[in-house]
PDB file of C-alpha atoms in Angstrom:
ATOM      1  CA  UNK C   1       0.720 -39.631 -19.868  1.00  0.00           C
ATOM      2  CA  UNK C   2      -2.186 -38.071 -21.276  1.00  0.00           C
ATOM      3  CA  UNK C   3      -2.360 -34.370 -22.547  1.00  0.00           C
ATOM      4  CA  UNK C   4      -5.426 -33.395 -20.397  1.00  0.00           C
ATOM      5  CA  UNK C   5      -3.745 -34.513 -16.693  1.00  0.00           C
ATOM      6  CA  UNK C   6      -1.029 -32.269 -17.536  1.00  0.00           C
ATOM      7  CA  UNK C   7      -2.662 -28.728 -16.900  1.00  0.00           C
ATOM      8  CA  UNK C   8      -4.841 -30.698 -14.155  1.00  0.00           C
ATOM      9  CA  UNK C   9      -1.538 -31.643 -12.396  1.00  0.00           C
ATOM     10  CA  UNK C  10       0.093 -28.053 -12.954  1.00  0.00           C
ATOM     11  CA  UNK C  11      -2.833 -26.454 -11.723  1.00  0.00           C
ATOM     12  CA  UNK C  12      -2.918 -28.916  -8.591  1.00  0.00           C
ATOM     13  CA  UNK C  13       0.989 -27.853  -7.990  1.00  0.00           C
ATOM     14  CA  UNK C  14       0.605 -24.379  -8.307  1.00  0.00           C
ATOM     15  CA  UNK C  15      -1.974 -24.358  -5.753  1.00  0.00           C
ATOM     16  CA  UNK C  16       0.097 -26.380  -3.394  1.00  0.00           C
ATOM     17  CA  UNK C  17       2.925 -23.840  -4.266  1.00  0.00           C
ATOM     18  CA  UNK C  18       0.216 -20.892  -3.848  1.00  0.00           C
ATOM     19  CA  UNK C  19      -0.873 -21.764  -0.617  1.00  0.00           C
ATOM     20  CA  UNK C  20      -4.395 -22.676  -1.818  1.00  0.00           C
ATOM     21  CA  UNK C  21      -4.652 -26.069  -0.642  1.00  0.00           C
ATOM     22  CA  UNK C  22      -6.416 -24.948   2.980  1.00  0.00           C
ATOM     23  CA  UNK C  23      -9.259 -23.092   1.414  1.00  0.00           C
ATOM     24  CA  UNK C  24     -12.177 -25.474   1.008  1.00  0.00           C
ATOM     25  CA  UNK C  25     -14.307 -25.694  -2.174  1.00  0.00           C
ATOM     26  CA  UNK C  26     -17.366 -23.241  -1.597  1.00  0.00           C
ATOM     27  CA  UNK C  27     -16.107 -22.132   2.109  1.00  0.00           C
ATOM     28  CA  UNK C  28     -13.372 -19.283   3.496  1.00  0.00           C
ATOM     29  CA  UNK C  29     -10.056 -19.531   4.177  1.00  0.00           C
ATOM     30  CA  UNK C  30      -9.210 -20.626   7.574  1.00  0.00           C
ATOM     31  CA  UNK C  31      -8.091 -16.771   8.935  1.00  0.00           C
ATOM     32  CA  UNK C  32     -11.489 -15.428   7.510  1.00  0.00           C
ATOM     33  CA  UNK C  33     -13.502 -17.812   9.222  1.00  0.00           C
ATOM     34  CA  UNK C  34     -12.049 -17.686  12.536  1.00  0.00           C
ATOM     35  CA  UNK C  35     -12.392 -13.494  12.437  1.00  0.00           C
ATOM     36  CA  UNK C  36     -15.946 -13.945  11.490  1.00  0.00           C
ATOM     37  CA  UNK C  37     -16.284 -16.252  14.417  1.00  0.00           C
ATOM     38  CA  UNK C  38     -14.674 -13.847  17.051  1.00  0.00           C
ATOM     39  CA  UNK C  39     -17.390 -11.140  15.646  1.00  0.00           C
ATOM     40  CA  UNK C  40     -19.697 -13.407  18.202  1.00  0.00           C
ATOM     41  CA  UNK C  41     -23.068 -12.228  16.204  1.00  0.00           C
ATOM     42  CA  UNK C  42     -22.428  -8.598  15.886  1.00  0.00           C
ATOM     43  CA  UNK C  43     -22.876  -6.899  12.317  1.00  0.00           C
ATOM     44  CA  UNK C  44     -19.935  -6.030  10.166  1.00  0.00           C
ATOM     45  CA  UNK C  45     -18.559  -3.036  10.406  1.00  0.00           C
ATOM     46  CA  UNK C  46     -15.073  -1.109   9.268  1.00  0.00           C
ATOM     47  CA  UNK C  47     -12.918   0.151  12.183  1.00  0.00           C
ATOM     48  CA  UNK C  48     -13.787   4.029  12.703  1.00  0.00           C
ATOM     49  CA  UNK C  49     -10.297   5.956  12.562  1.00  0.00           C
ATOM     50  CA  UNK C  50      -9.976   8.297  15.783  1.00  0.00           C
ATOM     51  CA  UNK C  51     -10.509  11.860  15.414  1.00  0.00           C
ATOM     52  CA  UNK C  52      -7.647  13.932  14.277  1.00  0.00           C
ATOM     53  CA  UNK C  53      -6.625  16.428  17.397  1.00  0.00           C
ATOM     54  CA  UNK C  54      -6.664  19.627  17.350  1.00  0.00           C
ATOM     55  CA  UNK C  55      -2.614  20.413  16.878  1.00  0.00           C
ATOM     56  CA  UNK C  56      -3.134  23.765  19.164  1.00  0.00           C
ATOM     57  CA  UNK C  57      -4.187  21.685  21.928  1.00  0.00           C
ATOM     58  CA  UNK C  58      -1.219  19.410  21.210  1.00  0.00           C
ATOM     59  CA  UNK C  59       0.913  22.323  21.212  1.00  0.00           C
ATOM     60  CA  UNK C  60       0.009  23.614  24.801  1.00  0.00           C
ATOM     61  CA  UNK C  61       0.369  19.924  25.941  1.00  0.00           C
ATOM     62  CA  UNK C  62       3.302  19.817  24.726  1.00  0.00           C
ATOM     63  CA  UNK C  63       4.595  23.266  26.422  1.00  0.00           C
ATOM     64  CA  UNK C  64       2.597  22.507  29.929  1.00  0.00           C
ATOM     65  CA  UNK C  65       4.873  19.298  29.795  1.00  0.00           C
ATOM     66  CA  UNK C  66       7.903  21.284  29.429  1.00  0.00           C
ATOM     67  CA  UNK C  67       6.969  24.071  31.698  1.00  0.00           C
ATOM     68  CA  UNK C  68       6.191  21.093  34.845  1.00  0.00           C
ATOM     69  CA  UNK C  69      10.038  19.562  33.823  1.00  0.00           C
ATOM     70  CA  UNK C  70      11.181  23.045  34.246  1.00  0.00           C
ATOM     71  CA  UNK C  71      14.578  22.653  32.667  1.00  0.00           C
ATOM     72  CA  UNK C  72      16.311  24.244  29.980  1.00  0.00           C
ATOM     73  CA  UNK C  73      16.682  21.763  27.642  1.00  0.00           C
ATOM     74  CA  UNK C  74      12.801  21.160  27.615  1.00  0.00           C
ATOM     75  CA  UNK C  75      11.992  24.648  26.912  1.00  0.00           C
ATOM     76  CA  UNK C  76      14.403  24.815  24.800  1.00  0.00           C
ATOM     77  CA  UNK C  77      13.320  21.694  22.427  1.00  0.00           C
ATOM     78  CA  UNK C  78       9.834  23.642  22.866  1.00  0.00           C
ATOM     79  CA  UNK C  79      10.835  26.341  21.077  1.00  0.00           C
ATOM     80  CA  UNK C  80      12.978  24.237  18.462  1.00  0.00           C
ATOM     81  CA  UNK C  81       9.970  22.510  17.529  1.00  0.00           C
ATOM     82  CA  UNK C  82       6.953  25.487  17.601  1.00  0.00           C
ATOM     83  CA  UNK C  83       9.091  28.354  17.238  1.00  0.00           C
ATOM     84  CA  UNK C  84       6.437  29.977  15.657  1.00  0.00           C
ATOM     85  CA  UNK C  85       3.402  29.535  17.801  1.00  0.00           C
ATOM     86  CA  UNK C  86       2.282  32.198  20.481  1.00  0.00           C
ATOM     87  CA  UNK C  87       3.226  29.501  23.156  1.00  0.00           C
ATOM     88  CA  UNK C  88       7.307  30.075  22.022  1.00  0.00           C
ATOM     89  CA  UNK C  89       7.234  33.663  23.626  1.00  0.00           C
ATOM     90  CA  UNK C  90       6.197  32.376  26.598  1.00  0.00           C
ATOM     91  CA  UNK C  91       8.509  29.800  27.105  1.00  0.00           C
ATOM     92  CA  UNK C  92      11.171  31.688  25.575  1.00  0.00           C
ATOM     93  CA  UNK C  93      10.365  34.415  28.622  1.00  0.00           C
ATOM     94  CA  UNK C  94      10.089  30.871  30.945  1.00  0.00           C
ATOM     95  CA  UNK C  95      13.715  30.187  29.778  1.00  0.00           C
ATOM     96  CA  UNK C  96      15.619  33.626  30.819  1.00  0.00           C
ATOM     97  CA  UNK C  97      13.615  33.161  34.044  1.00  0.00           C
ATOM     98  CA  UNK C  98      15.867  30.052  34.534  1.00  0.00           C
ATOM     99  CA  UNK C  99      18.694  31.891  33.624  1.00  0.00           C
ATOM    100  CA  UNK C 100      18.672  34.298  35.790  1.00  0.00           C
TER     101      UNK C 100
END
């Protein structure tokens, strides 16, 4: 065997072991190509994140939810979870209402 088809060969293995044997010389691999394609023409772009929401809004959501289930154990998680927000008050005044 000759000393220069040695590093040839091992180079030729470790891309089979690598996983580079499907990209062609010059071109993309396979998974890049095919996401190009389903682009269908239109200009590259990074996905836009969604706006953050506004957690006050999330917190009345979250207590009009529990005030339309009515029940105890929903106002009660309310207030477990935004004990501190205005919104607690009134469901803790929404939860002696049921016990009465």
């Amino acid at each position: 065997m000759r000393r220069r088809s040695l590093p040839a060969g091992l180079f030729g293995a470790l891309m089979m072991l690598a996983g580079l044997d499907h990209i062609t010389l010059g071109g993309l691999p396979a998974m890049v190509e095919k996401a190009n394609a389903d682009n269908s023409g239109e200009a590259g772009r990074a996905p836009s994140m969604p706006m953050a929401r506004d957690p006050a809004v999330a917190v009345a959501e979250e207590y009009e939810a529990a005030r339309r289930k009515g029940t105890r154990e929903a106002f009660e998680l309310f207030i477990a979870r935004h004990g501190d927000d205005p919104l607690a008050e009134q469901a803790r005044a929404d939860l002696k209402r049921l016990s009465r």
